[in-house]
């Protein structure tokens, strides 16, 4: 009998402790002392944005832990951050940055010219990712001139370079901490790194010694979820204060109660592209590509697969870029026109194409929708869903596909079509020349005009089919203020966030 | 004699452990998708993947890499993860707590619930309530654990807001919070397991009740319960142990999915992430850990038989 009374005791104890802890669970106090819990789906592979690829790293670290010399505001203007001002020589080749004199690292070390030079030299060294090294391409020398001045000399003028300096390539880290930078980042931002429980959360704390306005929250947790439904449930049960991006827009209905949630809808820089393999014989004819553009009703697609969220775009430029033009009607939905173009291209008897997509939330549903619509104009699209690793190998690496769908989330990434060996095998010398011309243009107006032209060129050539722009859907509790509605950088910027 | 049998079993165990390690390494390395490419993602420059493969030592012969890995494993050194470049041993140790809490509590709850329910269903099998209990366990058997989990979250976390919907708090930080966060995942796991086990309990109790010694006990005036507890438990224990041993593998698989539903950062979620990121070192280490524990548990169950059941012991000694 002893045995069964023991099990009864165990059950009683379990029940009691549960009830007890449920009762004593403190009601969240509505102040900034209570931790801020942010739900995130993209995990970082490491904490060093220079050597680790992937969007998960800068999302947490950029502007929160690490700062840059310049920062881009919501109107796409380049503004001072760690640099109070900068001087550009008449030939646009020499940049002289004056540093904020009060700035220091969380370690207490001064943020001086020497630290800037060391950080930049590291970012363009062999250890950096190819993408970041590539962005440092226009730079010749980086020199300290005294304690608070940095002089950077370019080998050719570049607008893109100064802009990119506001991103991961331009972070200033404490040189004393370079050795452990992938696990314990030390920067100068309004928050300091506290703990990384890999796969589970990253904890930041307010930097009490910050040179500017310190972070409003004592503790911030970025909490990671593999399953978007689990993240939604955590928000609905009150465990989260913010969903940093709703990955399943259909679930927006769960957050309609305005007394409990605020929905912030904006745009991102993530273009969802139906990409063509330009080395595939069937797709080399521009008429075929244009026919596909006419054959797909993109608004119906967004309605069907992304709950109608996400604006239509007509080229690889989001509305937040200065050279944005509304080209969304460049190819109207017109199946007759599509059939006609296919006939002219010699495909009246039909055409069969592979559509190989990665298993990401937006891709397979879009692929099935597109396959249905293409059937109507006589194109058979064989949809194949590939797990991310296989997609990277087969489609991205080996170019073994006709069509694919993937979102390009990097800001200002029109350059992707000019990279040698890009996975679309797109090679258009006229386009490359335009990009180059824009980058070295004497004035910003000239740069903008030239990039507009480049955007139109991509559209005319039907280099890809820009299905829609991923929306930014941020859910917060109603007391959170300072949310950036448009996601225009790679950072989830905490600097303006506060309660009340 | 028992010792000899145990030793033979131990030799078999060693052989299977070794074979398992080879198979795991081979399968992990045969996964389609190139790790270097996945690490670099969509920002890779041409040639960069090849250089990374070289740096990670992925270009060396298969057998060399296997032996090196096995040598490390035997010294409890699993190498470093490719993603994040951290030692895998401590990384897994930290995740083990989550999965162990989940599976041990899940099994405990399943057994605690299944024993009385199974016995009740057996004792009252000719009555309506007994049949109903038995039918209910059939239903429980058919419910997928993740589905139960989703419903539990909707009811107790989202609607009633009594319990957290996800996450994990370490036992060492706060026992109360630890339990609180584990209630829903443990119940979802135990639901299926409990149903399975209760059906085994039911049939073995029925068996016991048909035995002569049980009837004798009843005849001398013992109550049904007393006769069952005094004479039946040992007999039930054997079949229970078998089921628990067998179900442990299912439970571990179930835990992998449940960890996703409740955003618990255990071995399961780590494994899934490692597979999609082709972090082969982590994949191999976790799968090895899971497979080896199942093999070792089955071995222990075998040994436990010898101790619990004197008939098995005597049969072995007579040989």
PDB file of N, CA, C and O in Angstrom, chain A residues 7 14 17-18 21 25 43 45 53 130-131 182-183 196-200 225-227 230 233-234 236-239 260-261 387 389-390 392-393 396-397, chain B residues 32-34 37-38 40-43 45 48 83-84 86 91 95 112 153 157-158 161-162 164-166 176 179-180 183 260-261 263 265 273 276 278:
ATOM      1  N   UNK A   7       2.686   7.376  -4.765  1.00  0.00           N
ATOM      2  CA  UNK A   7       2.344   7.993  -6.043  1.00  0.00           C
ATOM      3  C   UNK A   7       1.279   9.058  -5.868  1.00  0.00           C
ATOM      4  O   UNK A   7       1.309  10.097  -6.511  1.00  0.00           O
ATOM      5  N   UNK A  14       2.797  17.600  -7.265  1.00  0.00           N
ATOM      6  CA  UNK A  14       2.827  18.207  -8.596  1.00  0.00           C
ATOM      7  C   UNK A  14       1.716  19.234  -8.733  1.00  0.00           C
ATOM      8  O   UNK A  14       1.953  20.387  -9.084  1.00  0.00           O
ATOM      9  N   UNK A  17       2.233  22.335  -6.413  1.00  0.00           N
ATOM     10  CA  UNK A  17       3.276  23.285  -6.809  1.00  0.00           C
ATOM     11  C   UNK A  17       2.833  24.086  -8.022  1.00  0.00           C
ATOM     12  O   UNK A  17       3.147  25.263  -8.163  1.00  0.00           O
ATOM     13  N   UNK A  18       2.068  23.415  -8.894  1.00  0.00           N
ATOM     14  CA  UNK A  18       1.571  24.116 -10.066  1.00  0.00           C
ATOM     15  C   UNK A  18       0.621  25.231  -9.660  1.00  0.00           C
ATOM     16  O   UNK A  18       0.762  26.376 -10.064  1.00  0.00           O
ATOM     17  N   UNK A  21       2.507  28.065  -7.896  1.00  0.00           N
ATOM     18  CA  UNK A  21       3.301  28.971  -8.733  1.00  0.00           C
ATOM     19  C   UNK A  21       2.384  29.761  -9.659  1.00  0.00           C
ATOM     20  O   UNK A  21       2.683  30.884 -10.028  1.00  0.00           O
ATOM     21  N   UNK A  25       2.477  33.833  -9.556  1.00  0.00           N
ATOM     22  CA  UNK A  25       3.079  34.430 -10.746  1.00  0.00           C
ATOM     23  C   UNK A  25       2.762  35.929 -10.754  1.00  0.00           C
ATOM     24  O   UNK A  25       1.598  36.326 -10.741  1.00  0.00           O
ATOM     25  N   UNK A  43      17.125  32.622 -36.483  1.00  0.00           N
ATOM     26  CA  UNK A  43      18.181  32.520 -35.479  1.00  0.00           C
ATOM     27  C   UNK A  43      19.531  32.925 -36.049  1.00  0.00           C
ATOM     28  O   UNK A  43      19.797  32.715 -37.222  1.00  0.00           O
ATOM     29  N   UNK A  45      23.579  32.447 -36.551  1.00  0.00           N
ATOM     30  CA  UNK A  45      24.524  31.327 -36.543  1.00  0.00           C
ATOM     31  C   UNK A  45      25.767  31.665 -35.740  1.00  0.00           C
ATOM     32  O   UNK A  45      26.671  30.850 -35.594  1.00  0.00           O
ATOM     33  N   UNK A  53      27.494  34.765 -41.956  1.00  0.00           N
ATOM     34  CA  UNK A  53      26.463  35.172 -42.904  1.00  0.00           C
ATOM     35  C   UNK A  53      25.098  34.933 -42.281  1.00  0.00           C
ATOM     36  O   UNK A  53      24.977  34.216 -41.299  1.00  0.00           O
ATOM     37  N   UNK A 130      32.478  37.015 -47.944  1.00  0.00           N
ATOM     38  CA  UNK A 130      32.777  37.567 -49.274  1.00  0.00           C
ATOM     39  C   UNK A 130      31.917  38.787 -49.554  1.00  0.00           C
ATOM     40  O   UNK A 130      32.362  39.756 -50.159  1.00  0.00           O
ATOM     41  N   UNK A 131      30.681  38.728 -49.076  1.00  0.00           N
ATOM     42  CA  UNK A 131      29.759  39.824 -49.345  1.00  0.00           C
ATOM     43  C   UNK A 131      30.243  41.119 -48.705  1.00  0.00           C
ATOM     44  O   UNK A 131      30.189  42.192 -49.319  1.00  0.00           O
ATOM     45  N   UNK A 182      32.656  36.398 -31.519  1.00  0.00           N
ATOM     46  CA  UNK A 182      31.546  35.585 -32.012  1.00  0.00           C
ATOM     47  C   UNK A 182      30.628  35.098 -30.886  1.00  0.00           C
ATOM     48  O   UNK A 182      29.534  34.606 -31.133  1.00  0.00           O
ATOM     49  N   UNK A 183      31.091  35.230 -29.641  1.00  0.00           N
ATOM     50  CA  UNK A 183      30.257  34.791 -28.520  1.00  0.00           C
ATOM     51  C   UNK A 183      29.967  35.916 -27.533  1.00  0.00           C
ATOM     52  O   UNK A 183      28.934  35.892 -26.864  1.00  0.00           O
ATOM     53  N   UNK A 196      23.656  34.583 -24.396  1.00  0.00           N
ATOM     54  CA  UNK A 196      23.100  33.903 -25.570  1.00  0.00           C
ATOM     55  C   UNK A 196      22.870  32.450 -25.207  1.00  0.00           C
ATOM     56  O   UNK A 196      23.816  31.699 -25.044  1.00  0.00           O
ATOM     57  N   UNK A 197      21.604  32.080 -25.037  1.00  0.00           N
ATOM     58  CA  UNK A 197      21.270  30.676 -24.847  1.00  0.00           C
ATOM     59  C   UNK A 197      20.931  30.159 -26.242  1.00  0.00           C
ATOM     60  O   UNK A 197      19.823  30.338 -26.729  1.00  0.00           O
ATOM     61  N   UNK A 198      21.917  29.538 -26.875  1.00  0.00           N
ATOM     62  CA  UNK A 198      21.836  29.237 -28.295  1.00  0.00           C
ATOM     63  C   UNK A 198      20.535  28.532 -28.663  1.00  0.00           C
ATOM     64  O   UNK A 198      20.158  27.549 -28.068  1.00  0.00           O
ATOM     65  N   UNK A 199      19.868  29.075 -29.670  1.00  0.00           N
ATOM     66  CA  UNK A 199      18.637  28.470 -30.149  1.00  0.00           C
ATOM     67  C   UNK A 199      17.431  28.905 -29.346  1.00  0.00           C
ATOM     68  O   UNK A 199      16.298  28.724 -29.758  1.00  0.00           O
ATOM     69  N   UNK A 200      17.642  29.480 -28.168  1.00  0.00           N
ATOM     70  CA  UNK A 200      16.525  29.795 -27.300  1.00  0.00           C
ATOM     71  C   UNK A 200      16.308  31.299 -27.164  1.00  0.00           C
ATOM     72  O   UNK A 200      15.235  31.798 -27.467  1.00  0.00           O
ATOM     73  N   UNK A 225      11.708  31.166 -32.146  1.00  0.00           N
ATOM     74  CA  UNK A 225      10.665  30.165 -32.371  1.00  0.00           C
ATOM     75  C   UNK A 225      10.857  29.540 -33.748  1.00  0.00           C
ATOM     76  O   UNK A 225      11.005  30.260 -34.724  1.00  0.00           O
ATOM     77  N   UNK A 226      10.838  28.207 -33.808  1.00  0.00           N
ATOM     78  CA  UNK A 226      10.913  27.541 -35.107  1.00  0.00           C
ATOM     79  C   UNK A 226       9.532  27.507 -35.733  1.00  0.00           C
ATOM     80  O   UNK A 226       9.375  27.570 -36.936  1.00  0.00           O
ATOM     81  N   UNK A 227       8.519  27.390 -34.874  1.00  0.00           N
ATOM     82  CA  UNK A 227       7.161  27.232 -35.353  1.00  0.00           C
ATOM     83  C   UNK A 227       6.425  28.563 -35.159  1.00  0.00           C
ATOM     84  O   UNK A 227       6.249  29.013 -34.030  1.00  0.00           O
ATOM     85  N   UNK A 230       3.723  28.601 -32.636  1.00  0.00           N
ATOM     86  CA  UNK A 230       4.155  28.633 -31.243  1.00  0.00           C
ATOM     87  C   UNK A 230       4.441  30.072 -30.827  1.00  0.00           C
ATOM     88  O   UNK A 230       4.142  30.480 -29.705  1.00  0.00           O
ATOM     89  N   UNK A 233       1.123  31.796 -30.292  1.00  0.00           N
ATOM     90  CA  UNK A 233       0.517  31.351 -29.033  1.00  0.00           C
ATOM     91  C   UNK A 233       1.197  32.037 -27.855  1.00  0.00           C
ATOM     92  O   UNK A 233       0.536  32.421 -26.884  1.00  0.00           O
ATOM     93  N   UNK A 234       2.518  32.206 -27.951  1.00  0.00           N
ATOM     94  CA  UNK A 234       3.244  32.873 -26.865  1.00  0.00           C
ATOM     95  C   UNK A 234       2.784  34.324 -26.725  1.00  0.00           C
ATOM     96  O   UNK A 234       2.631  34.841 -25.621  1.00  0.00           O
ATOM     97  N   UNK A 236      -0.216  35.452 -27.677  1.00  0.00           N
ATOM     98  CA  UNK A 236      -1.613  35.423 -27.230  1.00  0.00           C
ATOM     99  C   UNK A 236      -1.725  35.088 -25.744  1.00  0.00           C
ATOM    100  O   UNK A 236      -2.655  35.500 -25.078  1.00  0.00           O
ATOM    101  N   UNK A 237      -0.757  34.345 -25.228  1.00  0.00           N
ATOM    102  CA  UNK A 237      -0.832  33.970 -23.815  1.00  0.00           C
ATOM    103  C   UNK A 237      -0.134  34.995 -22.937  1.00  0.00           C
ATOM    104  O   UNK A 237      -0.062  34.826 -21.732  1.00  0.00           O
ATOM    105  N   UNK A 238       0.393  36.059 -23.555  1.00  0.00           N
ATOM    106  CA  UNK A 238       0.993  37.125 -22.761  1.00  0.00           C
ATOM    107  C   UNK A 238       2.460  36.944 -22.449  1.00  0.00           C
ATOM    108  O   UNK A 238       3.030  37.687 -21.670  1.00  0.00           O
ATOM    109  N   UNK A 239       3.118  35.939 -23.055  1.00  0.00           N
ATOM    110  CA  UNK A 239       4.540  35.739 -22.791  1.00  0.00           C
ATOM    111  C   UNK A 239       5.425  36.703 -23.575  1.00  0.00           C
ATOM    112  O   UNK A 239       6.560  36.930 -23.208  1.00  0.00           O
ATOM    113  N   UNK A 260      -5.748  44.775 -26.698  1.00  0.00           N
ATOM    114  CA  UNK A 260      -4.616  43.945 -26.280  1.00  0.00           C
ATOM    115  C   UNK A 260      -3.429  43.998 -27.233  1.00  0.00           C
ATOM    116  O   UNK A 260      -2.299  43.733 -26.830  1.00  0.00           O
ATOM    117  N   UNK A 261      -3.698  44.322 -28.517  1.00  0.00           N
ATOM    118  CA  UNK A 261      -2.600  44.281 -29.493  1.00  0.00           C
ATOM    119  C   UNK A 261      -2.657  45.478 -30.431  1.00  0.00           C
ATOM    120  O   UNK A 261      -3.729  45.989 -30.743  1.00  0.00           O
ATOM    121  N   UNK A 387      13.991  21.073 -49.819  1.00  0.00           N
ATOM    122  CA  UNK A 387      14.419  21.513 -48.496  1.00  0.00           C
ATOM    123  C   UNK A 387      15.564  22.514 -48.706  1.00  0.00           C
ATOM    124  O   UNK A 387      16.316  22.436 -49.676  1.00  0.00           O
ATOM    125  N   UNK A 389      18.557  23.230 -47.745  1.00  0.00           N
ATOM    126  CA  UNK A 389      19.917  22.800 -48.063  1.00  0.00           C
ATOM    127  C   UNK A 389      20.033  22.295 -49.489  1.00  0.00           C
ATOM    128  O   UNK A 389      20.998  22.586 -50.198  1.00  0.00           O
ATOM    129  N   UNK A 390      19.023  21.521 -49.902  1.00  0.00           N
ATOM    130  CA  UNK A 390      19.066  20.992 -51.261  1.00  0.00           C
ATOM    131  C   UNK A 390      18.851  22.105 -52.270  1.00  0.00           C
ATOM    132  O   UNK A 390      19.439  22.102 -53.350  1.00  0.00           O
ATOM    133  N   UNK A 392      19.767  25.217 -51.964  1.00  0.00           N
ATOM    134  CA  UNK A 392      21.023  25.957 -52.080  1.00  0.00           C
ATOM    135  C   UNK A 392      21.994  25.236 -53.002  1.00  0.00           C
ATOM    136  O   UNK A 392      22.690  25.852 -53.804  1.00  0.00           O
ATOM    137  N   UNK A 393      22.032  23.907 -52.879  1.00  0.00           N
ATOM    138  CA  UNK A 393      22.972  23.160 -53.688  1.00  0.00           C
ATOM    139  C   UNK A 393      22.528  23.100 -55.145  1.00  0.00           C
ATOM    140  O   UNK A 393      23.269  23.475 -56.054  1.00  0.00           O
ATOM    141  N   UNK A 396      20.719  27.214 -56.273  1.00  0.00           N
ATOM    142  CA  UNK A 396      21.598  28.361 -56.069  1.00  0.00           C
ATOM    143  C   UNK A 396      23.033  28.058 -56.485  1.00  0.00           C
ATOM    144  O   UNK A 396      23.693  28.880 -57.095  1.00  0.00           O
ATOM    145  N   UNK A 397      23.479  26.846 -56.162  1.00  0.00           N
ATOM    146  CA  UNK A 397      24.868  26.501 -56.452  1.00  0.00           C
ATOM    147  C   UNK A 397      25.071  25.989 -57.864  1.00  0.00           C
ATOM    148  O   UNK A 397      25.920  26.479 -58.603  1.00  0.00           O
TER     149      UNK A 397
ATOM    150  N   UNK B  32      21.799  14.845 -48.676  1.00  0.00           N
ATOM    151  CA  UNK B  32      21.993  15.756 -49.805  1.00  0.00           C
ATOM    152  C   UNK B  32      22.086  17.190 -49.301  1.00  0.00           C
ATOM    153  O   UNK B  32      21.535  17.511 -48.251  1.00  0.00           O
ATOM    154  N   UNK B  33      22.770  18.033 -50.018  1.00  0.00           N
ATOM    155  CA  UNK B  33      22.935  19.418 -49.591  1.00  0.00           C
ATOM    156  C   UNK B  33      24.315  19.611 -49.007  1.00  0.00           C
ATOM    157  O   UNK B  33      24.738  18.858 -48.146  1.00  0.00           O
ATOM    158  N   UNK B  34      25.011  20.609 -49.496  1.00  0.00           N
ATOM    159  CA  UNK B  34      26.392  20.808 -49.104  1.00  0.00           C
ATOM    160  C   UNK B  34      26.481  21.788 -47.941  1.00  0.00           C
ATOM    161  O   UNK B  34      25.923  22.876 -47.993  1.00  0.00           O
ATOM    162  N   UNK B  37      27.960  25.291 -48.457  1.00  0.00           N
ATOM    163  CA  UNK B  37      27.046  26.163 -49.176  1.00  0.00           C
ATOM    164  C   UNK B  37      25.953  26.707 -48.255  1.00  0.00           C
ATOM    165  O   UNK B  37      25.585  27.879 -48.330  1.00  0.00           O
ATOM    166  N   UNK B  38      25.464  25.848 -47.365  1.00  0.00           N
ATOM    167  CA  UNK B  38      24.404  26.288 -46.469  1.00  0.00           C
ATOM    168  C   UNK B  38      24.929  27.325 -45.488  1.00  0.00           C
ATOM    169  O   UNK B  38      24.273  28.302 -45.172  1.00  0.00           O
ATOM    170  N   UNK B  40      27.180  29.456 -46.026  1.00  0.00           N
ATOM    171  CA  UNK B  40      27.388  30.734 -46.708  1.00  0.00           C
ATOM    172  C   UNK B  40      26.071  31.336 -47.177  1.00  0.00           C
ATOM    173  O   UNK B  40      25.981  32.538 -47.401  1.00  0.00           O
ATOM    174  N   UNK B  41      25.047  30.507 -47.329  1.00  0.00           N
ATOM    175  CA  UNK B  41      23.734  31.005 -47.712  1.00  0.00           C
ATOM    176  C   UNK B  41      23.719  31.621 -49.092  1.00  0.00           C
ATOM    177  O   UNK B  41      24.499  31.248 -49.965  1.00  0.00           O
ATOM    178  N   UNK B  42      22.836  32.599 -49.273  1.00  0.00           N
ATOM    179  CA  UNK B  42      22.673  33.173 -50.604  1.00  0.00           C
ATOM    180  C   UNK B  42      23.675  34.298 -50.870  1.00  0.00           C
ATOM    181  O   UNK B  42      23.522  35.049 -51.806  1.00  0.00           O
ATOM    182  N   UNK B  43      24.691  34.415 -50.010  1.00  0.00           N
ATOM    183  CA  UNK B  43      25.660  35.482 -50.230  1.00  0.00           C
ATOM    184  C   UNK B  43      27.012  34.952 -50.668  1.00  0.00           C
ATOM    185  O   UNK B  43      28.000  35.684 -50.670  1.00  0.00           O
ATOM    186  N   UNK B  45      30.205  33.852 -52.589  1.00  0.00           N
ATOM    187  CA  UNK B  45      30.897  34.187 -53.826  1.00  0.00           C
ATOM    188  C   UNK B  45      31.399  32.888 -54.434  1.00  0.00           C
ATOM    189  O   UNK B  45      31.627  31.918 -53.714  1.00  0.00           O
ATOM    190  N   UNK B  48      34.088  30.404 -52.905  1.00  0.00           N
ATOM    191  CA  UNK B  48      34.145  30.538 -51.450  1.00  0.00           C
ATOM    192  C   UNK B  48      33.751  29.231 -50.762  1.00  0.00           C
ATOM    193  O   UNK B  48      34.312  28.861 -49.736  1.00  0.00           O
ATOM    194  N   UNK B  83      28.216  25.601 -37.173  1.00  0.00           N
ATOM    195  CA  UNK B  83      27.481  26.854 -36.999  1.00  0.00           C
ATOM    196  C   UNK B  83      27.820  27.397 -35.620  1.00  0.00           C
ATOM    197  O   UNK B  83      27.534  26.768 -34.608  1.00  0.00           O
ATOM    198  N   UNK B  84      28.446  28.548 -35.567  1.00  0.00           N
ATOM    199  CA  UNK B  84      28.795  29.143 -34.293  1.00  0.00           C
ATOM    200  C   UNK B  84      30.136  28.672 -33.752  1.00  0.00           C
ATOM    201  O   UNK B  84      30.669  29.252 -32.828  1.00  0.00           O
ATOM    202  N   UNK B  86      31.239  26.169 -31.781  1.00  0.00           N
ATOM    203  CA  UNK B  86      31.342  25.939 -30.345  1.00  0.00           C
ATOM    204  C   UNK B  86      31.512  24.452 -30.091  1.00  0.00           C
ATOM    205  O   UNK B  86      31.086  23.636 -30.892  1.00  0.00           O
ATOM    206  N   UNK B  91      27.327  21.922 -25.519  1.00  0.00           N
ATOM    207  CA  UNK B  91      26.106  22.386 -26.176  1.00  0.00           C
ATOM    208  C   UNK B  91      24.983  21.368 -25.984  1.00  0.00           C
ATOM    209  O   UNK B  91      23.846  21.715 -25.660  1.00  0.00           O
ATOM    210  N   UNK B  95      21.289  21.030 -23.577  1.00  0.00           N
ATOM    211  CA  UNK B  95      19.975  20.712 -24.139  1.00  0.00           C
ATOM    212  C   UNK B  95      19.373  19.469 -23.506  1.00  0.00           C
ATOM    213  O   UNK B  95      18.177  19.245 -23.541  1.00  0.00           O
ATOM    214  N   UNK B 112       1.988   6.606 -14.050  1.00  0.00           N
ATOM    215  CA  UNK B 112       1.150   6.878 -12.877  1.00  0.00           C
ATOM    216  C   UNK B 112      -0.323   6.870 -13.236  1.00  0.00           C
ATOM    217  O   UNK B 112      -1.164   6.423 -12.455  1.00  0.00           O
ATOM    218  N   UNK B 153      -2.494  24.173 -25.648  1.00  0.00           N
ATOM    219  CA  UNK B 153      -2.028  25.563 -25.686  1.00  0.00           C
ATOM    220  C   UNK B 153      -3.213  26.497 -25.894  1.00  0.00           C
ATOM    221  O   UNK B 153      -3.375  27.499 -25.191  1.00  0.00           O
ATOM    222  N   UNK B 157      -3.346  28.098 -22.376  1.00  0.00           N
ATOM    223  CA  UNK B 157      -2.428  29.237 -22.465  1.00  0.00           C
ATOM    224  C   UNK B 157      -3.100  30.433 -23.120  1.00  0.00           C
ATOM    225  O   UNK B 157      -3.055  31.539 -22.590  1.00  0.00           O
ATOM    226  N   UNK B 158      -3.752  30.204 -24.265  1.00  0.00           N
ATOM    227  CA  UNK B 158      -4.300  31.331 -25.008  1.00  0.00           C
ATOM    228  C   UNK B 158      -5.647  31.787 -24.432  1.00  0.00           C
ATOM    229  O   UNK B 158      -5.850  32.966 -24.156  1.00  0.00           O
ATOM    230  N   UNK B 161      -5.261  31.460 -20.127  1.00  0.00           N
ATOM    231  CA  UNK B 161      -4.021  32.128 -19.692  1.00  0.00           C
ATOM    232  C   UNK B 161      -3.545  31.636 -18.324  1.00  0.00           C
ATOM    233  O   UNK B 161      -3.038  32.401 -17.515  1.00  0.00           O
ATOM    234  N   UNK B 162      -3.743  30.368 -18.062  1.00  0.00           N
ATOM    235  CA  UNK B 162      -3.283  29.803 -16.800  1.00  0.00           C
ATOM    236  C   UNK B 162      -1.821  29.403 -16.862  1.00  0.00           C
ATOM    237  O   UNK B 162      -1.108  29.474 -15.884  1.00  0.00           O
ATOM    238  N   UNK B 164       1.979  29.007 -19.271  1.00  0.00           N
ATOM    239  CA  UNK B 164       2.735  29.563 -20.400  1.00  0.00           C
ATOM    240  C   UNK B 164       2.589  28.692 -21.646  1.00  0.00           C
ATOM    241  O   UNK B 164       2.481  27.471 -21.541  1.00  0.00           O
ATOM    242  N   UNK B 165       2.561  29.339 -22.804  1.00  0.00           N
ATOM    243  CA  UNK B 165       2.364  28.608 -24.050  1.00  0.00           C
ATOM    244  C   UNK B 165       3.641  27.932 -24.520  1.00  0.00           C
ATOM    245  O   UNK B 165       3.605  26.966 -25.263  1.00  0.00           O
ATOM    246  N   UNK B 166       4.768  28.466 -24.098  1.00  0.00           N
ATOM    247  CA  UNK B 166       6.017  27.899 -24.609  1.00  0.00           C
ATOM    248  C   UNK B 166       7.172  28.295 -23.714  1.00  0.00           C
ATOM    249  O   UNK B 166       7.016  29.059 -22.770  1.00  0.00           O
ATOM    250  N   UNK B 176       9.429  25.736  -9.433  1.00  0.00           N
ATOM    251  CA  UNK B 176       8.030  26.060  -9.722  1.00  0.00           C
ATOM    252  C   UNK B 176       7.838  26.408 -11.178  1.00  0.00           C
ATOM    253  O   UNK B 176       6.976  25.855 -11.862  1.00  0.00           O
ATOM    254  N   UNK B 179       8.314  23.381 -13.523  1.00  0.00           N
ATOM    255  CA  UNK B 179       7.129  22.538 -13.620  1.00  0.00           C
ATOM    256  C   UNK B 179       6.036  23.224 -14.434  1.00  0.00           C
ATOM    257  O   UNK B 179       5.414  22.624 -15.301  1.00  0.00           O
ATOM    258  N   UNK B 180       5.846  24.505 -14.150  1.00  0.00           N
ATOM    259  CA  UNK B 180       4.797  25.273 -14.802  1.00  0.00           C
ATOM    260  C   UNK B 180       4.953  25.232 -16.323  1.00  0.00           C
ATOM    261  O   UNK B 180       3.994  25.041 -17.060  1.00  0.00           O
ATOM    262  N   UNK B 183       4.191  21.539 -17.760  1.00  0.00           N
ATOM    263  CA  UNK B 183       2.901  20.845 -17.596  1.00  0.00           C
ATOM    264  C   UNK B 183       2.260  20.481 -18.934  1.00  0.00           C
ATOM    265  O   UNK B 183       1.965  19.320 -19.201  1.00  0.00           O
ATOM    266  N   UNK B 260       9.100  21.319 -30.627  1.00  0.00           N
ATOM    267  CA  UNK B 260       8.807  22.345 -31.635  1.00  0.00           C
ATOM    268  C   UNK B 260       7.533  23.103 -31.256  1.00  0.00           C
ATOM    269  O   UNK B 260       7.492  24.322 -31.307  1.00  0.00           O
ATOM    270  N   UNK B 261       6.507  22.330 -30.883  1.00  0.00           N
ATOM    271  CA  UNK B 261       5.216  22.945 -30.586  1.00  0.00           C
ATOM    272  C   UNK B 261       5.334  23.918 -29.412  1.00  0.00           C
ATOM    273  O   UNK B 261       4.726  24.987 -29.404  1.00  0.00           O
ATOM    274  N   UNK B 263       8.207  25.342 -28.330  1.00  0.00           N
ATOM    275  CA  UNK B 263       9.451  26.114 -28.408  1.00  0.00           C
ATOM    276  C   UNK B 263      10.391  25.780 -27.251  1.00  0.00           C
ATOM    277  O   UNK B 263      10.945  26.649 -26.597  1.00  0.00           O
ATOM    278  N   UNK B 265      13.858  24.341 -26.094  1.00  0.00           N
ATOM    279  CA  UNK B 265      15.145  24.217 -26.779  1.00  0.00           C
ATOM    280  C   UNK B 265      15.878  22.975 -26.290  1.00  0.00           C
ATOM    281  O   UNK B 265      16.870  23.061 -25.585  1.00  0.00           O
ATOM    282  N   UNK B 273      17.219  21.752 -36.166  1.00  0.00           N
ATOM    283  CA  UNK B 273      17.953  22.908 -36.672  1.00  0.00           C
ATOM    284  C   UNK B 273      19.260  22.484 -37.309  1.00  0.00           C
ATOM    285  O   UNK B 273      19.651  22.971 -38.355  1.00  0.00           O
ATOM    286  N   UNK B 276      18.685  20.957 -40.753  1.00  0.00           N
ATOM    287  CA  UNK B 276      18.400  21.905 -41.836  1.00  0.00           C
ATOM    288  C   UNK B 276      19.607  22.788 -42.097  1.00  0.00           C
ATOM    289  O   UNK B 276      19.765  23.295 -43.200  1.00  0.00           O
ATOM    290  N   UNK B 278      22.634  21.542 -41.870  1.00  0.00           N
ATOM    291  CA  UNK B 278      23.693  20.581 -42.182  1.00  0.00           C
ATOM    292  C   UNK B 278      24.880  20.720 -41.246  1.00  0.00           C
ATOM    293  O   UNK B 278      26.021  20.626 -41.659  1.00  0.00           O
TER     294      UNK B 278
END
